[in-house]
Amino acid sequence: MKKLFVTCLLVVVLAACATSPTGRRQLMLVSPDQAIASSRAAYTQQMQAFDEKGLIKAEGEIVERVNRITGRVVAQAIAQYPNTADWDWSIEVIDDPETVNAWAMAGGRMAIYTGLIEQTDATDDEIAQVIGHEIAHALAHHTAERMSVVMASQMGVLAAGIATGDQRVMTGAAAAALLAINLPNSRAAEVEADRIGIELAARAGYDPDAAASLWRKMAEAGGAGPPEFLSTHPSPGNRQETLARLADQMMPYYEAPGERPVYPIRPGDY
């Protein structure tokens, strides 16, 4: 029975594979729809906490600027991935000048902190690279992938406990899951988000050369310690060189004539 159980777990894990937009194989024990539902609850909880502290900027020049840039990039995301047209696309500006961070949850709900814009003195082109990168994480189902890592950790520890009969190993499943939840994005996911994000921003009319300058500024921000953004977005060693090469490939999208549509960005529902 122990061997059968372990074998069944391995079959489930092997069967739960999917392919990302760039062709990368992903572990997908959690479906994108499940990740969106879970993210909606997490987003509400997080935003309510910010709201109680008065940290959500509801109006002002910076909000209008972020909404305009985000609307252009989201319009391109929907054009390239029509299945996201019914996502809850929204973004909040968090008034925290000390925090250099931004994130997007499954389903298109995002946040950017004033510290990222102010400490890097970000241009519109650079903000678009941040937004494109975060949207790319959502498009590539990286939230579902990370949640699947949690489940795989739980299943793996449970299997080890059953196989060895060690109760201490089995009761460690919850601790292992907690660690997995807090894991940063994988480098593979970062490379993928860079590739998708820079294209979305270029299609939206933002200079792809800004991607490399943004990451250079990000690396310089934070003083003695790295900014929070880099702790959850680990940087491949050659990121700036790779982004520079990608920028050359994306120039035709950036230089294409015509107006860029703007998706009507609204505040998040929480």
CSV table of C-alpha atoms in Angstrom, one decimal:
chain,number,residue,atom,x,y,z
A,1,MET,CA,0.0,0.0,0.0
A,2,LYS,CA,2.8,2.4,0.8
A,3,LYS,CA,4.5,1.8,-2.6
A,4,LEU,CA,1.1,2.1,-4.3
A,5,PHE,CA,0.4,5.4,-2.7
A,6,VAL,CA,3.8,6.8,-3.5
A,7,THR,CA,3.5,5.6,-7.1
A,8,CYS,CA,0.1,7.3,-7.4
A,9,LEU,CA,1.5,10.5,-6.1
A,10,LEU,CA,4.3,10.4,-8.7
A,11,VAL,CA,1.7,9.8,-11.5
A,12,VAL,CA,-0.3,12.8,-10.4
A,13,VAL,CA,2.7,15.1,-10.4
A,14,LEU,CA,3.9,13.8,-13.8
A,15,ALA,CA,0.5,14.2,-15.3
A,16,ALA,CA,0.0,17.7,-13.9
A,17,CYS,CA,2.3,19.4,-16.5
A,18,ALA,CA,1.4,22.3,-18.7
A,19,THR,CA,3.1,24.5,-21.2
A,20,SER,CA,3.7,28.2,-20.7
A,21,PRO,CA,3.3,30.9,-23.4
A,22,THR,CA,7.0,30.5,-24.2
A,23,GLY,CA,6.9,26.7,-24.5
A,24,ARG,CA,8.4,26.0,-21.0
A,25,ARG,CA,7.0,23.0,-19.2
A,26,GLN,CA,5.3,23.9,-15.9
A,27,LEU,CA,4.1,21.9,-12.9
A,28,MET,CA,0.4,22.7,-12.7
A,29,LEU,CA,-1.3,20.9,-9.9
A,30,VAL,CA,-3.4,24.0,-9.3
A,31,SER,CA,-5.4,25.2,-12.3
A,32,PRO,CA,-5.2,28.9,-13.4
A,33,ASP,CA,-8.9,29.3,-12.4
A,34,GLN,CA,-8.2,28.0,-8.9
A,35,ALA,CA,-5.2,30.4,-8.6
A,36,ILE,CA,-7.4,33.3,-9.7
A,37,ALA,CA,-10.0,32.5,-7.0
A,38,SER,CA,-7.4,32.2,-4.3
A,39,SER,CA,-5.6,35.4,-5.5
A,40,ARG,CA,-8.9,37.3,-5.3
A,41,ALA,CA,-9.3,36.5,-1.6
A,42,ALA,CA,-5.6,37.3,-0.9
A,43,TYR,CA,-5.9,40.6,-2.8
A,44,THR,CA,-8.9,41.7,-0.8
A,45,GLN,CA,-7.2,40.9,2.4
A,46,GLN,CA,-4.0,42.7,1.4
A,47,MET,CA,-5.8,45.8,0.1
A,48,GLN,CA,-8.0,46.1,3.2
A,49,ALA,CA,-4.9,46.1,5.3
A,50,PHE,CA,-3.4,48.9,3.2
A,51,ASP,CA,-6.7,50.8,3.2
A,52,GLU,CA,-6.9,50.7,7.0
A,53,LYS,CA,-3.4,52.3,7.1
A,54,GLY,CA,-4.3,55.0,4.6
A,55,LEU,CA,-1.7,53.8,2.1
A,56,ILE,CA,-3.8,53.5,-1.0
A,57,LYS,CA,-3.6,56.6,-3.3
A,58,ALA,CA,-7.0,57.1,-4.9
A,59,GLU,CA,-6.2,60.2,-7.0
A,60,GLY,CA,-3.4,62.5,-8.1
A,61,GLU,CA,-0.9,62.8,-10.9
A,62,ILE,CA,1.0,59.6,-10.0
A,63,VAL,CA,-2.3,57.6,-10.0
A,64,GLU,CA,-3.3,59.0,-13.4
A,65,ARG,CA,0.2,58.3,-14.8
A,66,VAL,CA,0.2,54.7,-13.6
A,67,ASN,CA,-3.4,54.1,-14.8
A,68,ARG,CA,-2.6,55.5,-18.3
A,69,ILE,CA,0.6,53.4,-18.7
A,70,THR,CA,-1.1,50.3,-17.3
A,71,GLY,CA,-4.1,50.7,-19.5
A,72,ARG,CA,-1.9,50.7,-22.7
A,73,VAL,CA,0.0,47.6,-21.6
A,74,VAL,CA,-3.1,45.8,-20.5
A,75,ALA,CA,-4.7,46.5,-23.9
A,76,GLN,CA,-1.8,44.7,-25.6
A,77,ALA,CA,-2.1,41.8,-23.1
A,78,ILE,CA,-5.7,41.3,-24.0
A,79,ALA,CA,-5.0,41.6,-27.7
A,80,GLN,CA,-2.3,38.9,-27.5
A,81,TYR,CA,-4.2,36.7,-24.9
A,82,PRO,CA,-7.9,37.2,-25.6
A,83,ASN,CA,-8.9,34.8,-22.9
A,84,THR,CA,-7.9,37.5,-20.3
A,85,ALA,CA,-10.5,40.0,-21.5
A,86,ASP,CA,-12.7,39.1,-18.6
A,87,TRP,CA,-10.0,39.3,-16.0
A,88,ASP,CA,-10.4,41.8,-13.2
A,89,TRP,CA,-7.7,44.1,-14.5
A,90,SER,CA,-6.9,46.8,-11.9
A,91,ILE,CA,-4.0,48.4,-10.2
A,92,GLU,CA,-3.5,50.3,-6.9
A,93,VAL,CA,-0.8,52.7,-6.1
A,94,ILE,CA,0.5,52.1,-2.6
A,95,ASP,CA,1.8,55.2,-0.9
A,96,ASP,CA,5.0,53.8,0.6
A,97,PRO,CA,8.1,55.7,-0.4
A,98,GLU,CA,10.4,53.3,1.4
A,99,THR,CA,9.3,50.2,-0.6
A,100,VAL,CA,10.6,49.5,-4.0
A,101,ASN,CA,8.1,46.9,-5.2
A,102,ALA,CA,5.3,45.9,-7.6
A,103,TRP,CA,3.3,42.8,-8.1
A,104,ALA,CA,0.5,41.2,-10.0
A,105,MET,CA,-1.8,38.4,-8.8
A,106,ALA,CA,-3.5,35.7,-11.0
A,107,GLY,CA,-6.4,37.3,-12.7
A,108,GLY,CA,-4.9,40.7,-13.4
A,109,ARG,CA,-5.0,42.5,-10.0
A,110,MET,CA,-1.8,44.6,-9.5
A,111,ALA,CA,-0.1,47.0,-7.2
A,112,ILE,CA,2.9,49.3,-7.5
A,113,TYR,CA,4.5,51.2,-4.7
A,114,THR,CA,5.5,54.9,-4.8
A,115,GLY,CA,9.0,53.9,-3.6
A,116,LEU,CA,9.7,52.1,-6.8
A,117,ILE,CA,8.8,55.1,-8.9
A,118,GLU,CA,10.5,57.7,-6.7
A,119,GLN,CA,13.7,55.9,-5.7
A,120,THR,CA,14.4,54.9,-9.3
A,121,ASP,CA,13.1,58.2,-10.8
A,122,ALA,CA,11.3,55.9,-13.3
A,123,THR,CA,10.3,57.2,-16.7
A,124,ASP,CA,7.0,56.2,-18.3
A,125,ASP,CA,9.0,53.7,-20.4
A,126,GLU,CA,10.5,52.2,-17.3
A,127,ILE,CA,7.2,52.0,-15.4
A,128,ALA,CA,5.8,50.3,-18.5
A,129,GLN,CA,8.5,47.7,-18.2
A,130,VAL,CA,7.6,47.0,-14.6
A,131,ILE,CA,3.9,46.7,-15.4
A,132,GLY,CA,4.6,44.5,-18.4
A,133,HIS,CA,6.8,42.3,-16.4
A,134,GLU,CA,4.2,41.8,-13.7
A,135,ILE,CA,1.4,41.3,-16.2
A,136,ALA,CA,3.6,38.6,-17.8
A,137,HIS,CA,3.8,36.7,-14.5
A,138,ALA,CA,0.0,36.6,-14.5
A,139,LEU,CA,-0.3,35.6,-18.2
A,140,ALA,CA,2.2,32.8,-17.7
A,141,HIS,CA,0.3,31.5,-14.7
A,142,HIS,CA,3.2,31.8,-12.4
A,143,THR,CA,0.9,32.1,-9.3
A,144,ALA,CA,-0.6,28.7,-10.1
A,145,GLU,CA,2.9,27.3,-10.7
A,146,ARG,CA,4.1,28.5,-7.3
A,147,MET,CA,0.9,27.2,-5.6
A,148,SER,CA,1.6,23.9,-7.3
A,149,VAL,CA,5.1,23.9,-5.8
A,150,VAL,CA,3.4,24.1,-2.4
A,151,MET,CA,1.2,21.2,-3.1
A,152,ALA,CA,4.1,19.2,-4.5
A,153,SER,CA,6.0,19.9,-1.3
A,154,GLN,CA,3.1,18.7,0.8
A,155,MET,CA,2.7,15.5,-1.3
A,156,GLY,CA,6.4,14.8,-1.4
A,157,VAL,CA,6.8,15.1,2.4
A,158,LEU,CA,3.7,13.0,2.9
A,159,ALA,CA,5.0,10.4,0.6
A,160,ALA,CA,8.3,10.3,2.4
A,161,GLY,CA,6.5,9.9,5.7
A,162,ILE,CA,4.4,7.0,4.5
A,163,ALA,CA,7.3,5.3,2.8
A,164,THR,CA,9.5,5.5,5.9
A,165,GLY,CA,6.8,5.4,8.6
A,166,ASP,CA,8.4,8.4,10.2
A,167,GLN,CA,5.6,10.5,11.8
A,168,ARG,CA,8.0,13.4,12.3
A,169,VAL,CA,8.5,13.7,8.6
A,170,MET,CA,4.8,13.5,7.9
A,171,THR,CA,4.0,16.3,10.4
A,172,GLY,CA,6.6,18.5,8.7
A,173,ALA,CA,4.4,18.8,5.6
A,174,ALA,CA,2.7,22.0,6.8
A,175,ALA,CA,6.1,23.6,7.5
A,176,ALA,CA,7.4,22.6,4.1
A,177,ALA,CA,4.3,24.1,2.5
A,178,LEU,CA,4.7,27.4,4.3
A,179,LEU,CA,8.3,27.7,3.1
A,180,ALA,CA,7.2,26.9,-0.5
A,181,ILE,CA,4.5,29.6,-0.4
A,182,ASN,CA,7.2,32.2,0.4
A,183,LEU,CA,9.6,31.1,-2.3
A,184,PRO,CA,10.7,33.8,-4.8
A,185,ASN,CA,9.9,33.5,-8.4
A,186,SER,CA,12.2,30.9,-10.1
A,187,ARG,CA,14.8,32.2,-12.5
A,188,ALA,CA,13.0,30.4,-15.3
A,189,ALA,CA,9.8,32.4,-14.5
A,190,GLU,CA,11.8,35.6,-14.4
A,191,VAL,CA,13.3,35.0,-17.9
A,192,GLU,CA,9.9,34.2,-19.1
A,193,ALA,CA,8.3,37.4,-17.6
A,194,ASP,CA,11.2,39.5,-19.0
A,195,ARG,CA,10.5,38.1,-22.5
A,196,ILE,CA,6.7,38.5,-22.4
A,197,GLY,CA,6.8,41.8,-20.6
A,198,ILE,CA,9.2,43.7,-22.8
A,199,GLU,CA,7.1,42.7,-25.9
A,200,LEU,CA,3.9,43.9,-24.3
A,201,ALA,CA,5.5,47.2,-23.3
A,202,ALA,CA,6.9,47.7,-26.8
A,203,ARG,CA,3.6,46.9,-28.5
A,204,ALA,CA,2.1,49.5,-26.2
A,205,GLY,CA,4.5,52.1,-27.5
A,206,TYR,CA,7.1,52.1,-24.8
A,207,ASP,CA,10.8,52.0,-25.5
A,208,PRO,CA,12.2,48.5,-25.0
A,209,ASP,CA,15.6,49.9,-24.1
A,210,ALA,CA,14.1,51.0,-20.8
A,211,ALA,CA,14.0,47.4,-19.6
A,212,ALA,CA,17.8,47.3,-19.2
A,213,SER,CA,17.9,50.8,-17.6
A,214,LEU,CA,15.1,49.9,-15.2
A,215,TRP,CA,16.9,46.8,-13.9
A,216,ARG,CA,20.2,48.8,-13.5
A,217,LYS,CA,18.3,51.4,-11.5
A,218,MET,CA,16.6,48.7,-9.5
A,219,ALA,CA,19.9,47.1,-8.6
A,220,GLU,CA,21.2,50.4,-7.4
A,221,ALA,CA,18.1,51.2,-5.3
A,222,GLY,CA,17.7,50.1,-1.7
A,223,GLY,CA,20.9,51.4,-0.1
A,224,ALA,CA,22.6,48.8,2.1
A,225,GLY,CA,20.1,46.1,1.2
A,226,PRO,CA,18.4,45.0,-2.0
A,227,PRO,CA,14.9,46.4,-2.7
A,228,GLU,CA,12.0,44.1,-1.9
A,229,PHE,CA,11.3,43.7,-5.6
A,230,LEU,CA,14.6,41.9,-6.2
A,231,SER,CA,14.0,39.5,-3.3
A,232,THR,CA,10.9,38.1,-5.0
A,233,HIS,CA,12.3,38.6,-8.6
A,234,PRO,CA,15.7,36.9,-8.6
A,235,SER,CA,18.0,38.3,-11.3
A,236,PRO,CA,19.7,36.0,-13.7
A,237,GLY,CA,23.4,37.1,-13.9
A,238,ASN,CA,23.1,38.3,-17.5
A,239,ARG,CA,19.7,39.9,-17.2
A,240,GLN,CA,20.7,43.3,-18.5
A,241,GLU,CA,22.6,41.8,-21.5
A,242,THR,CA,19.6,39.6,-22.3
A,243,LEU,CA,17.2,42.5,-22.1
A,244,ALA,CA,19.4,44.6,-24.4
A,245,ARG,CA,19.3,41.9,-27.0
A,246,LEU,CA,15.5,41.5,-26.6
A,247,ALA,CA,15.2,45.3,-27.0
A,248,ASP,CA,16.7,45.1,-30.5
A,249,GLN,CA,14.1,42.4,-31.4
A,250,MET,CA,11.2,44.4,-30.0
A,251,MET,CA,12.0,47.7,-31.8
A,252,PRO,CA,9.7,47.0,-34.7
A,253,TYR,CA,6.8,46.8,-32.3
A,254,TYR,CA,7.8,50.0,-30.6
A,255,GLU,CA,8.3,51.9,-33.9
A,256,ALA,CA,5.1,50.6,-35.5
A,257,PRO,CA,2.8,53.6,-36.5
A,258,GLY,CA,-0.6,54.1,-35.2
A,259,GLU,CA,-2.4,54.9,-31.9
A,260,ARG,CA,-2.1,52.5,-29.0
A,261,PRO,CA,-5.4,51.6,-27.4
A,262,VAL,CA,-5.9,52.2,-23.7
A,263,TYR,CA,-7.8,49.7,-21.5
A,264,PRO,CA,-9.9,51.6,-18.9
A,265,ILE,CA,-8.1,50.8,-15.7
A,266,ARG,CA,-10.2,51.0,-12.5
A,267,PRO,CA,-9.5,50.7,-8.8
A,268,GLY,CA,-9.5,47.1,-7.5
A,269,ASP,CA,-12.7,45.8,-5.9
A,270,TYR,CA,-12.0,45.0,-2.2
